[in-house]
């Protein structure tokens, strides 16, 4: 048995530059020795979304600083590492390239093994880092860029049961906030505003619930919200605070109901595998939403399945998840060479068909 394995992880696929050191002790217990994250929200706030070129430059400027800080905080020298793991996709290509080049530089200077990690595998393996959940478990990944149900069988074995055919839920929250003049990121603003609202005043659609599969669609919700907003503005000349709160509450209730029902369907498929200790785990920034969390917890209770929600700092983008995925890949014998390339598209489950709306080049993730 390997006594100890220490891996440096790098993450730069979207708008967070992150580095972390994770150690596996006694062959089974992971410890996060450090986890440094430099966010870029203020660089992009004026543009209403992440600007890829600005993100790539900021990653290039911050990667070496984050590596230095991660090593210092972990009190670990480069000579004490066993490997360097890096997000090699999917994501914004300039950012992913910055991370891959940085990791290659470290690997070639030190002779350390290089391990390219799929960003989504990082999220999907987080419940093993935080709660040592056993395979196979069901994962719901809900973030600003992604939404999918996965059965996680191993560090390289995923079955995608379904996902969004258009917007991710976080994207829908962000667009809703923009339409109502609330601050970004939209998820927390809409959640707070909606607490004062009546979720039943406005009727929002529950998209794709008429179909038996696990696919989701969120883009229609923002169109419905825009129509309701414009109608109120036309009738009253503007929105009251109560209108805004009711719109937020109604929008959020539609997302909660849709996710709860599709989760029930995903669980039925997962339970056919008769796992010893069935678990639903969540990851991604949207998992911070209290109503979504409690709805999922309730569904788990109904179906007799355990519920695992890692702490928020490990649900959102970070490099500890990449270092940990690197550890599992290392133990599975997966190494990369200096030809490792950055991949803007990299579906976790290569066998499942591309979802509608995933673009001409096929599934992004
Ligand atoms: O996972 P994440 O940090 O970044 C990526 O998308 O990769 O997720 C960010 C998303 C944003 O869209 C944000 O609005 C959403 O998560 N979010 C929330 C909440 N907190 C963050 N959505 C709903 N409710 C929340 N409380
Ligand atoms: Zn992510």
mmCIF file of N, CA, C and O in Angstrom, residues 205-303:
data_model
loop_
_atom_site.group_PDB
_atom_site.id
_atom_site.type_symbol
_atom_site.label_atom_id
_atom_site.label_comp_id
_atom_site.label_asym_id
_atom_site.label_seq_id
_atom_site.Cartn_x
_atom_site.Cartn_y
_atom_site.Cartn_z
ATOM 1 N N UNK A 205 -43.186 27.890 -16.290
ATOM 2 C CA UNK A 205 -43.257 26.514 -16.800
ATOM 3 C C UNK A 205 -42.338 25.571 -16.024
ATOM 4 O O UNK A 205 -41.402 26.025 -15.350
ATOM 5 N N UNK A 206 -42.643 24.284 -16.069
ATOM 6 C CA UNK A 206 -41.748 23.240 -15.510
ATOM 7 C C UNK A 206 -41.218 22.484 -16.727
ATOM 8 O O UNK A 206 -41.808 21.459 -17.149
ATOM 9 N N UNK A 207 -40.119 22.965 -17.340
ATOM 10 C CA UNK A 207 -39.723 22.440 -18.666
ATOM 11 C C UNK A 207 -39.330 20.968 -18.661
ATOM 12 O O UNK A 207 -38.694 20.492 -17.729
ATOM 13 N N UNK A 208 -39.739 20.297 -19.709
ATOM 14 C CA UNK A 208 -39.389 18.891 -20.013
ATOM 15 C C UNK A 208 -39.908 17.870 -19.008
ATOM 16 O O UNK A 208 -39.544 16.712 -19.080
ATOM 17 N N UNK A 209 -40.777 18.288 -18.071
ATOM 18 C CA UNK A 209 -41.310 17.299 -17.127
ATOM 19 C C UNK A 209 -42.258 16.327 -17.820
ATOM 20 O O UNK A 209 -42.500 15.232 -17.319
ATOM 21 N N UNK A 210 -42.747 16.713 -19.014
ATOM 22 C CA UNK A 210 -43.623 15.812 -19.759
ATOM 23 C C UNK A 210 -42.834 14.710 -20.455
ATOM 24 O O UNK A 210 -43.407 13.767 -20.980
ATOM 25 N N UNK A 211 -41.494 14.843 -20.447
ATOM 26 C CA UNK A 211 -40.689 13.777 -21.079
ATOM 27 C C UNK A 211 -40.122 12.869 -19.995
ATOM 28 O O UNK A 211 -39.727 13.348 -18.932
ATOM 29 N N UNK A 212 -40.015 11.554 -20.280
ATOM 30 C CA UNK A 212 -39.640 10.625 -19.210
ATOM 31 C C UNK A 212 -38.137 10.625 -18.871
ATOM 32 O O UNK A 212 -37.731 10.030 -17.888
ATOM 33 N N UNK A 213 -37.301 11.303 -19.662
ATOM 34 C CA UNK A 213 -35.851 11.181 -19.469
ATOM 35 C C UNK A 213 -35.338 12.117 -18.368
ATOM 36 O O UNK A 213 -36.100 12.767 -17.666
ATOM 37 N N UNK A 214 -34.001 12.169 -18.236
ATOM 38 C CA UNK A 214 -33.386 13.006 -17.192
ATOM 39 C C UNK A 214 -32.850 14.313 -17.760
ATOM 40 O O UNK A 214 -32.012 14.969 -17.115
ATOM 41 N N UNK A 215 -33.253 14.686 -18.965
ATOM 42 C CA UNK A 215 -32.760 15.950 -19.524
ATOM 43 C C UNK A 215 -33.542 17.141 -18.975
ATOM 44 O O UNK A 215 -34.696 17.012 -18.562
ATOM 45 N N UNK A 216 -32.868 18.277 -18.969
ATOM 46 C CA UNK A 216 -33.449 19.501 -18.412
ATOM 47 C C UNK A 216 -33.311 20.644 -19.404
ATOM 48 O O UNK A 216 -32.463 20.585 -20.309
ATOM 49 N N UNK A 217 -34.123 21.688 -19.202
ATOM 50 C CA UNK A 217 -34.027 22.877 -20.047
ATOM 51 C C UNK A 217 -34.379 24.083 -19.182
ATOM 52 O O UNK A 217 -35.383 24.055 -18.461
ATOM 53 N N UNK A 218 -33.543 25.102 -19.211
ATOM 54 C CA UNK A 218 -33.795 26.272 -18.354
ATOM 55 C C UNK A 218 -33.944 27.571 -19.122
ATOM 56 O O UNK A 218 -34.260 28.597 -18.523
ATOM 57 N N UNK A 219 -33.700 27.540 -20.457
ATOM 58 C CA UNK A 219 -33.690 28.827 -21.156
ATOM 59 C C UNK A 219 -35.095 29.439 -21.252
ATOM 60 O O UNK A 219 -35.248 30.656 -21.272
ATOM 61 N N UNK A 220 -36.134 28.579 -21.276
ATOM 62 C CA UNK A 220 -37.506 29.081 -21.370
ATOM 63 C C UNK A 220 -37.925 29.861 -20.128
ATOM 64 O O UNK A 220 -38.793 30.739 -20.200
ATOM 65 N N UNK A 221 -37.311 29.550 -18.980
ATOM 66 C CA UNK A 221 -37.695 30.226 -17.733
ATOM 67 C C UNK A 221 -37.361 31.707 -17.783
ATOM 68 O O UNK A 221 -38.128 32.551 -17.336
ATOM 69 N N UNK A 222 -36.204 32.016 -18.359
ATOM 70 C CA UNK A 222 -35.831 33.442 -18.397
ATOM 71 C C UNK A 222 -36.694 34.188 -19.419
ATOM 72 O O UNK A 222 -37.026 35.353 -19.231
ATOM 73 N N UNK A 223 -37.098 33.474 -20.483
ATOM 74 C CA UNK A 223 -37.998 34.108 -21.456
ATOM 75 C C UNK A 223 -39.348 34.374 -20.786
ATOM 76 O O UNK A 223 -39.936 35.446 -20.950
ATOM 77 N N UNK A 224 -39.827 33.395 -19.997
ATOM 78 C CA UNK A 224 -41.100 33.575 -19.285
ATOM 79 C C UNK A 224 -40.987 34.762 -18.330
ATOM 80 O O UNK A 224 -41.888 35.605 -18.241
ATOM 81 N N UNK A 225 -39.853 34.838 -17.643
ATOM 82 C CA UNK A 225 -39.653 35.941 -16.686
ATOM 83 C C UNK A 225 -39.630 37.293 -17.392
ATOM 84 O O UNK A 225 -40.229 38.271 -16.941
ATOM 85 N N UNK A 226 -38.968 37.318 -18.555
ATOM 86 C CA UNK A 226 -38.872 38.581 -19.302
ATOM 87 C C UNK A 226 -40.270 39.044 -19.729
ATOM 88 O O UNK A 226 -40.607 40.210 -19.623
ATOM 89 N N UNK A 227 -41.094 38.073 -20.167
ATOM 90 C CA UNK A 227 -42.444 38.409 -20.608
ATOM 91 C C UNK A 227 -43.280 38.966 -19.439
ATOM 92 O O UNK A 227 -43.947 39.979 -19.564
ATOM 93 N N UNK A 228 -43.186 38.294 -18.297
ATOM 94 C CA UNK A 228 -43.950 38.747 -17.115
ATOM 95 C C UNK A 228 -43.482 40.142 -16.681
ATOM 96 O O UNK A 228 -44.289 41.023 -16.361
ATOM 97 N N UNK A 229 -42.157 40.339 -16.703
ATOM 98 C CA UNK A 229 -41.612 41.645 -16.315
ATOM 99 C C UNK A 229 -42.124 42.743 -17.255
ATOM 100 O O UNK A 229 -42.606 43.783 -16.806
ATOM 101 N N UNK A 230 -42.059 42.466 -18.570
ATOM 102 C CA UNK A 230 -42.469 43.487 -19.544
ATOM 103 C C UNK A 230 -43.956 43.807 -19.428
ATOM 104 O O UNK A 230 -44.368 44.949 -19.585
ATOM 105 N N UNK A 231 -44.733 42.767 -19.115
ATOM 106 C CA UNK A 231 -46.176 42.960 -18.938
ATOM 107 C C UNK A 231 -46.442 43.883 -17.739
ATOM 108 O O UNK A 231 -47.240 44.811 -17.825
ATOM 109 N N UNK A 232 -45.730 43.623 -16.630
ATOM 110 C CA UNK A 232 -45.917 44.459 -15.431
ATOM 111 C C UNK A 232 -45.492 45.901 -15.708
ATOM 112 O O UNK A 232 -46.168 46.849 -15.305
ATOM 113 N N UNK A 233 -44.374 46.050 -16.427
ATOM 114 C CA UNK A 233 -43.879 47.399 -16.737
ATOM 115 C C UNK A 233 -44.897 48.130 -17.618
ATOM 116 O O UNK A 233 -45.213 49.299 -17.388
ATOM 117 N N UNK A 234 -45.472 47.390 -18.603
ATOM 118 C CA UNK A 234 -46.460 48.019 -19.489
ATOM 119 C C UNK A 234 -47.708 48.433 -18.714
ATOM 120 O O UNK A 234 -48.278 49.494 -18.944
ATOM 121 N N UNK A 235 -48.124 47.582 -17.761
ATOM 122 C CA UNK A 235 -49.364 47.866 -17.012
ATOM 123 C C UNK A 235 -49.179 48.933 -15.939
ATOM 124 O O UNK A 235 -50.057 49.752 -15.697
ATOM 125 N N UNK A 236 -48.002 48.877 -15.248
ATOM 126 C CA UNK A 236 -47.853 49.739 -14.056
ATOM 127 C C UNK A 236 -46.780 50.803 -14.208
ATOM 128 O O UNK A 236 -46.552 51.582 -13.305
ATOM 129 N N UNK A 237 -46.039 50.724 -15.306
ATOM 130 C CA UNK A 237 -44.959 51.688 -15.521
ATOM 131 C C UNK A 237 -43.671 51.317 -14.805
ATOM 132 O O UNK A 237 -42.689 52.053 -14.859
ATOM 133 N N UNK A 238 -43.613 50.180 -14.136
ATOM 134 C CA UNK A 238 -42.376 49.752 -13.458
ATOM 135 C C UNK A 238 -42.666 48.561 -12.566
ATOM 136 O O UNK A 238 -43.784 48.041 -12.552
ATOM 137 N N UNK A 239 -41.638 48.119 -11.810
ATOM 138 C CA UNK A 239 -41.796 46.973 -10.919
ATOM 139 C C UNK A 239 -41.725 47.438 -9.471
ATOM 140 O O UNK A 239 -40.859 48.257 -9.133
ATOM 141 N N UNK A 240 -42.601 46.917 -8.639
ATOM 142 C CA UNK A 240 -42.467 47.199 -7.207
ATOM 143 C C UNK A 240 -41.481 46.190 -6.617
ATOM 144 O O UNK A 240 -41.152 45.187 -7.251
ATOM 145 N N UNK A 241 -41.068 46.444 -5.389
ATOM 146 C CA UNK A 241 -40.176 45.501 -4.698
ATOM 147 C C UNK A 241 -40.865 44.134 -4.585
ATOM 148 O O UNK A 241 -40.238 43.097 -4.755
ATOM 149 N N UNK A 242 -42.192 44.165 -4.305
ATOM 150 C CA UNK A 242 -42.940 42.909 -4.149
ATOM 151 C C UNK A 242 -43.009 42.142 -5.474
ATOM 152 O O UNK A 242 -42.874 40.922 -5.496
ATOM 153 N N UNK A 243 -43.173 42.884 -6.601
ATOM 154 C CA UNK A 243 -43.198 42.210 -7.914
ATOM 155 C C UNK A 243 -41.895 41.451 -8.128
ATOM 156 O O UNK A 243 -41.882 40.300 -8.557
ATOM 157 N N UNK A 244 -40.796 42.152 -7.829
ATOM 158 C CA UNK A 244 -39.468 41.560 -8.042
ATOM 159 C C UNK A 244 -39.307 40.299 -7.181
ATOM 160 O O UNK A 244 -38.832 39.271 -7.643
ATOM 161 N N UNK A 245 -39.719 40.417 -5.932
ATOM 162 C CA UNK A 245 -39.600 39.282 -5.004
ATOM 163 C C UNK A 245 -40.464 38.109 -5.482
ATOM 164 O O UNK A 245 -40.014 36.950 -5.462
ATOM 165 N N UNK A 246 -41.678 38.401 -5.948
ATOM 166 C CA UNK A 246 -42.576 37.332 -6.409
ATOM 167 C C UNK A 246 -42.026 36.668 -7.675
ATOM 168 O O UNK A 246 -42.138 35.451 -7.852
ATOM 169 N N UNK A 247 -41.444 37.480 -8.560
ATOM 170 C CA UNK A 247 -40.846 36.913 -9.784
ATOM 171 C C UNK A 247 -39.686 35.987 -9.412
ATOM 172 O O UNK A 247 -39.556 34.886 -9.951
ATOM 173 N N UNK A 248 -38.827 36.439 -8.494
ATOM 174 C CA UNK A 248 -37.679 35.608 -8.073
ATOM 175 C C UNK A 248 -38.173 34.312 -7.431
ATOM 176 O O UNK A 248 -37.654 33.230 -7.713
ATOM 177 N N UNK A 249 -39.166 34.425 -6.555
ATOM 178 C CA UNK A 249 -39.664 33.235 -5.850
ATOM 179 C C UNK A 249 -40.286 32.247 -6.846
ATOM 180 O O UNK A 249 -40.064 31.033 -6.743
ATOM 181 N N UNK A 250 -41.050 32.766 -7.821
ATOM 182 C CA UNK A 250 -41.698 31.895 -8.801
ATOM 183 C C UNK A 250 -40.679 31.204 -9.690
ATOM 184 O O UNK A 250 -40.785 30.005 -9.985
ATOM 185 N N UNK A 251 -39.672 31.968 -10.116
ATOM 186 C CA UNK A 251 -38.607 31.423 -10.970
ATOM 187 C C UNK A 251 -37.858 30.311 -10.224
ATOM 188 O O UNK A 251 -37.639 29.217 -10.744
ATOM 189 N N UNK A 252 -37.483 30.593 -8.971
ATOM 190 C CA UNK A 252 -36.726 29.614 -8.194
ATOM 191 C C UNK A 252 -37.553 28.354 -7.935
ATOM 192 O O UNK A 252 -37.031 27.236 -8.002
ATOM 193 N N UNK A 253 -38.857 28.537 -7.672
ATOM 194 C CA UNK A 253 -39.715 27.368 -7.416
ATOM 195 C C UNK A 253 -39.757 26.460 -8.642
ATOM 196 O O UNK A 253 -39.779 25.232 -8.515
ATOM 197 N N UNK A 254 -39.749 27.058 -9.844
ATOM 198 C CA UNK A 254 -39.770 26.246 -11.070
ATOM 199 C C UNK A 254 -38.481 25.421 -11.172
ATOM 200 O O UNK A 254 -38.506 24.245 -11.545
ATOM 201 N N UNK A 255 -37.341 26.033 -10.839
ATOM 202 C CA UNK A 255 -36.067 25.302 -10.897
ATOM 203 C C UNK A 255 -36.064 24.190 -9.848
ATOM 204 O O UNK A 255 -35.664 23.056 -10.125
ATOM 205 N N UNK A 256 -36.528 24.504 -8.647
ATOM 206 C CA UNK A 256 -36.546 23.514 -7.565
ATOM 207 C C UNK A 256 -37.414 22.313 -7.954
ATOM 208 O O UNK A 256 -36.978 21.159 -7.856
ATOM 209 N N UNK A 257 -38.635 22.579 -8.436
ATOM 210 C CA UNK A 257 -39.547 21.478 -8.792
ATOM 211 C C UNK A 257 -38.968 20.621 -9.907
ATOM 212 O O UNK A 257 -39.050 19.391 -9.874
ATOM 213 N N UNK A 258 -38.371 21.291 -10.918
ATOM 214 C CA UNK A 258 -37.826 20.552 -12.059
ATOM 215 C C UNK A 258 -36.659 19.674 -11.615
ATOM 216 O O UNK A 258 -36.589 18.487 -11.970
ATOM 217 N N UNK A 259 -35.749 20.255 -10.825
ATOM 218 C CA UNK A 259 -34.592 19.469 -10.374
ATOM 219 C C UNK A 259 -35.036 18.311 -9.482
ATOM 220 O O UNK A 259 -34.516 17.201 -9.593
ATOM 221 N N UNK A 260 -36.022 18.555 -8.619
ATOM 222 C CA UNK A 260 -36.480 17.480 -7.713
ATOM 223 C C UNK A 260 -37.049 16.313 -8.526
ATOM 224 O O UNK A 260 -36.696 15.155 -8.306
ATOM 225 N N UNK A 261 -37.888 16.614 -9.511
ATOM 226 C CA UNK A 261 -38.533 15.544 -10.283
ATOM 227 C C UNK A 261 -37.509 14.801 -11.153
ATOM 228 O O UNK A 261 -37.514 13.569 -11.226
ATOM 229 N N UNK A 262 -36.613 15.540 -11.798
ATOM 230 C CA UNK A 262 -35.615 14.862 -12.650
ATOM 231 C C UNK A 262 -34.638 14.050 -11.789
ATOM 232 O O UNK A 262 -34.126 13.013 -12.216
ATOM 233 N N UNK A 263 -34.388 14.523 -10.565
ATOM 234 C CA UNK A 263 -33.509 13.770 -9.658
ATOM 235 C C UNK A 263 -34.166 12.442 -9.278
ATOM 236 O O UNK A 263 -33.504 11.404 -9.240
ATOM 237 N N UNK A 264 -35.485 12.482 -9.023
ATOM 238 C CA UNK A 264 -36.217 11.244 -8.726
ATOM 239 C C UNK A 264 -36.024 10.227 -9.866
ATOM 240 O O UNK A 264 -35.777 9.052 -9.639
ATOM 241 N N UNK A 265 -36.102 10.732 -11.107
ATOM 242 C CA UNK A 265 -35.963 9.825 -12.270
ATOM 243 C C UNK A 265 -34.537 9.280 -12.365
ATOM 244 O O UNK A 265 -34.336 8.096 -12.634
ATOM 245 N N UNK A 266 -33.560 10.146 -12.146
ATOM 246 C CA UNK A 266 -32.156 9.695 -12.210
ATOM 247 C C UNK A 266 -31.898 8.651 -11.130
ATOM 248 O O UNK A 266 -31.190 7.663 -11.342
ATOM 249 N N UNK A 267 -32.506 8.865 -9.950
ATOM 250 C CA UNK A 267 -32.298 7.923 -8.839
ATOM 251 C C UNK A 267 -32.848 6.543 -9.173
ATOM 252 O O UNK A 267 -32.253 5.532 -8.800
ATOM 253 N N UNK A 268 -33.988 6.494 -9.862
ATOM 254 C CA UNK A 268 -34.576 5.185 -10.205
ATOM 255 C C UNK A 268 -33.597 4.404 -11.076
ATOM 256 O O UNK A 268 -33.391 3.212 -10.890
ATOM 257 N N UNK A 269 -32.974 5.082 -12.036
ATOM 258 C CA UNK A 269 -32.015 4.401 -12.925
ATOM 259 C C UNK A 269 -30.788 3.967 -12.115
ATOM 260 O O UNK A 269 -30.310 2.843 -12.226
ATOM 261 N N UNK A 270 -30.308 4.871 -11.263
ATOM 262 C CA UNK A 270 -29.123 4.573 -10.437
ATOM 263 C C UNK A 270 -29.385 3.383 -9.515
ATOM 264 O O UNK A 270 -28.535 2.501 -9.362
ATOM 265 N N UNK A 271 -30.567 3.340 -8.910
ATOM 266 C CA UNK A 271 -30.866 2.271 -7.942
ATOM 267 C C UNK A 271 -30.943 0.895 -8.600
ATOM 268 O O UNK A 271 -30.780 -0.120 -7.933
ATOM 269 N N UNK A 272 -31.142 0.872 -9.949
ATOM 270 C CA UNK A 272 -31.141 -0.421 -10.652
ATOM 271 C C UNK A 272 -29.773 -1.087 -10.553
ATOM 272 O O UNK A 272 -29.632 -2.286 -10.735
ATOM 273 N N UNK A 273 -28.721 -0.274 -10.268
ATOM 274 C CA UNK A 273 -27.378 -0.857 -10.116
ATOM 275 C C UNK A 273 -27.184 -1.462 -8.731
ATOM 276 O O UNK A 273 -26.093 -1.936 -8.404
ATOM 277 N N UNK A 274 -28.217 -1.380 -7.894
ATOM 278 C CA UNK A 274 -28.191 -1.847 -6.506
ATOM 279 C C UNK A 274 -26.888 -1.564 -5.754
ATOM 280 O O UNK A 274 -26.191 -2.464 -5.301
ATOM 281 N N UNK A 275 -26.561 -0.282 -5.623
ATOM 282 C CA UNK A 275 -25.368 0.069 -4.834
ATOM 283 C C UNK A 275 -25.566 -0.312 -3.363
ATOM 284 O O UNK A 275 -26.692 -0.262 -2.871
ATOM 285 N N UNK A 276 -24.455 -0.692 -2.686
ATOM 286 C CA UNK A 276 -24.550 -1.090 -1.264
ATOM 287 C C UNK A 276 -25.058 0.062 -0.405
ATOM 288 O O UNK A 276 -25.928 -0.107 0.427
ATOM 289 N N UNK A 277 -24.428 1.232 -0.606
ATOM 290 C CA UNK A 277 -24.817 2.404 0.188
ATOM 291 C C UNK A 277 -25.144 3.519 -0.793
ATOM 292 O O UNK A 277 -24.277 4.306 -1.147
ATOM 293 N N UNK A 278 -26.393 3.580 -1.262
ATOM 294 C CA UNK A 278 -26.704 4.575 -2.292
ATOM 295 C C UNK A 278 -26.566 6.006 -1.791
ATOM 296 O O UNK A 278 -26.970 6.314 -0.670
ATOM 297 N N UNK A 279 -25.965 6.851 -2.628
ATOM 298 C CA UNK A 279 -25.711 8.248 -2.250
ATOM 299 C C UNK A 279 -25.966 9.155 -3.449
ATOM 300 O O UNK A 279 -25.583 8.831 -4.578
ATOM 301 N N UNK A 280 -26.621 10.286 -3.187
ATOM 302 C CA UNK A 280 -26.666 11.376 -4.163
ATOM 303 C C UNK A 280 -25.744 12.463 -3.633
ATOM 304 O O UNK A 280 -25.880 12.900 -2.484
ATOM 305 N N UNK A 281 -24.791 12.883 -4.472
ATOM 306 C CA UNK A 281 -23.905 13.983 -4.084
ATOM 307 C C UNK A 281 -24.125 15.139 -5.049
ATOM 308 O O UNK A 281 -24.464 14.915 -6.216
ATOM 309 N N UNK A 282 -23.967 16.368 -4.549
ATOM 310 C CA UNK A 282 -24.109 17.533 -5.427
ATOM 311 C C UNK A 282 -22.788 18.280 -5.498
ATOM 312 O O UNK A 282 -21.973 18.209 -4.586
ATOM 313 N N UNK A 283 -22.597 19.008 -6.594
ATOM 314 C CA UNK A 283 -21.434 19.891 -6.730
ATOM 315 C C UNK A 283 -21.825 21.049 -7.623
ATOM 316 O O UNK A 283 -22.840 20.980 -8.328
ATOM 317 N N UNK A 284 -21.027 22.117 -7.590
ATOM 318 C CA UNK A 284 -21.318 23.304 -8.404
ATOM 319 C C UNK A 284 -21.932 24.393 -7.533
ATOM 320 O O UNK A 284 -22.549 24.109 -6.495
ATOM 321 N N UNK A 285 -21.763 25.648 -7.981
ATOM 322 C CA UNK A 285 -22.178 26.800 -7.181
ATOM 323 C C UNK A 285 -23.660 26.824 -6.840
ATOM 324 O O UNK A 285 -24.050 27.304 -5.775
ATOM 325 N N UNK A 286 -24.507 26.289 -7.726
ATOM 326 C CA UNK A 286 -25.959 26.344 -7.503
ATOM 327 C C UNK A 286 -26.363 25.467 -6.307
ATOM 328 O O UNK A 286 -27.411 25.685 -5.691
ATOM 329 N N UNK A 287 -25.489 24.507 -5.960
ATOM 330 C CA UNK A 287 -25.763 23.651 -4.801
ATOM 331 C C UNK A 287 -25.769 24.464 -3.508
ATOM 332 O O UNK A 287 -26.156 23.963 -2.453
ATOM 333 N N UNK A 288 -25.354 25.728 -3.582
ATOM 334 C CA UNK A 288 -25.396 26.606 -2.402
ATOM 335 C C UNK A 288 -26.821 27.034 -2.083
ATOM 336 O O UNK A 288 -27.095 27.503 -0.983
ATOM 337 N N UNK A 289 -27.742 26.891 -3.042
ATOM 338 C CA UNK A 289 -29.115 27.382 -2.869
ATOM 339 C C UNK A 289 -29.875 26.523 -1.844
ATOM 340 O O UNK A 289 -30.026 25.319 -2.018
ATOM 341 N N UNK A 290 -30.350 27.184 -0.791
ATOM 342 C CA UNK A 290 -30.955 26.450 0.327
ATOM 343 C C UNK A 290 -32.217 25.698 -0.103
ATOM 344 O O UNK A 290 -32.438 24.562 0.333
ATOM 345 N N UNK A 291 -33.049 26.314 -0.968
ATOM 346 C CA UNK A 291 -34.289 25.631 -1.373
ATOM 347 C C UNK A 291 -33.969 24.409 -2.235
ATOM 348 O O UNK A 291 -34.625 23.369 -2.116
ATOM 349 N N UNK A 292 -32.963 24.550 -3.113
ATOM 350 C CA UNK A 292 -32.581 23.416 -3.972
ATOM 351 C C UNK A 292 -32.037 22.288 -3.103
ATOM 352 O O UNK A 292 -32.424 21.132 -3.228
ATOM 353 N N UNK A 293 -31.152 22.659 -2.169
ATOM 354 C CA UNK A 293 -30.584 21.644 -1.275
ATOM 355 C C UNK A 293 -31.665 20.916 -0.503
ATOM 356 O O UNK A 293 -31.668 19.689 -0.413
ATOM 357 N N UNK A 294 -32.619 21.675 0.080
ATOM 358 C CA UNK A 294 -33.587 20.971 0.923
ATOM 359 C C UNK A 294 -34.528 20.136 0.077
ATOM 360 O O UNK A 294 -34.949 19.059 0.514
ATOM 361 N N UNK A 295 -34.835 20.576 -1.161
ATOM 362 C CA UNK A 295 -35.678 19.742 -2.028
ATOM 363 C C UNK A 295 -34.958 18.431 -2.357
ATOM 364 O O UNK A 295 -35.567 17.353 -2.349
ATOM 365 N N UNK A 296 -33.658 18.522 -2.636
ATOM 366 C CA UNK A 296 -32.901 17.310 -2.979
ATOM 367 C C UNK A 296 -32.814 16.373 -1.773
ATOM 368 O O UNK A 296 -32.937 15.161 -1.899
ATOM 369 N N UNK A 297 -32.610 16.991 -0.610
ATOM 370 C CA UNK A 297 -32.544 16.194 0.615
ATOM 371 C C UNK A 297 -33.862 15.445 0.857
ATOM 372 O O UNK A 297 -33.857 14.287 1.261
ATOM 373 N N UNK A 298 -34.945 16.143 0.557
ATOM 374 C CA UNK A 298 -36.266 15.531 0.754
ATOM 375 C C UNK A 298 -36.448 14.335 -0.194
ATOM 376 O O UNK A 298 -36.915 13.275 0.207
ATOM 377 N N UNK A 299 -36.053 14.529 -1.456
ATOM 378 C CA UNK A 299 -36.161 13.430 -2.433
ATOM 379 C C UNK A 299 -35.304 12.240 -1.981
ATOM 380 O O UNK A 299 -35.716 11.086 -2.082
ATOM 381 N N UNK A 300 -34.115 12.531 -1.463
ATOM 382 C CA UNK A 300 -33.237 11.457 -0.964
ATOM 383 C C UNK A 300 -33.923 10.705 0.166
ATOM 384 O O UNK A 300 -33.877 9.476 0.211
ATOM 385 N N UNK A 301 -34.564 11.451 1.067
ATOM 386 C CA UNK A 301 -35.284 10.839 2.187
ATOM 387 C C UNK A 301 -36.377 9.905 1.679
ATOM 388 O O UNK A 301 -36.487 8.750 2.100
ATOM 389 N N UNK A 302 -37.159 10.423 0.697
ATOM 390 C CA UNK A 302 -38.242 9.621 0.088
ATOM 391 C C UNK A 302 -37.729 8.311 -0.479
ATOM 392 O O UNK A 302 -38.373 7.288 -0.390
ATOM 393 N N UNK A 303 -36.551 8.382 -1.136
ATOM 394 C CA UNK A 303 -36.062 7.221 -1.896
ATOM 395 C C UNK A 303 -35.060 6.388 -1.083
ATOM 396 O O UNK A 303 -34.468 5.451 -1.622
#
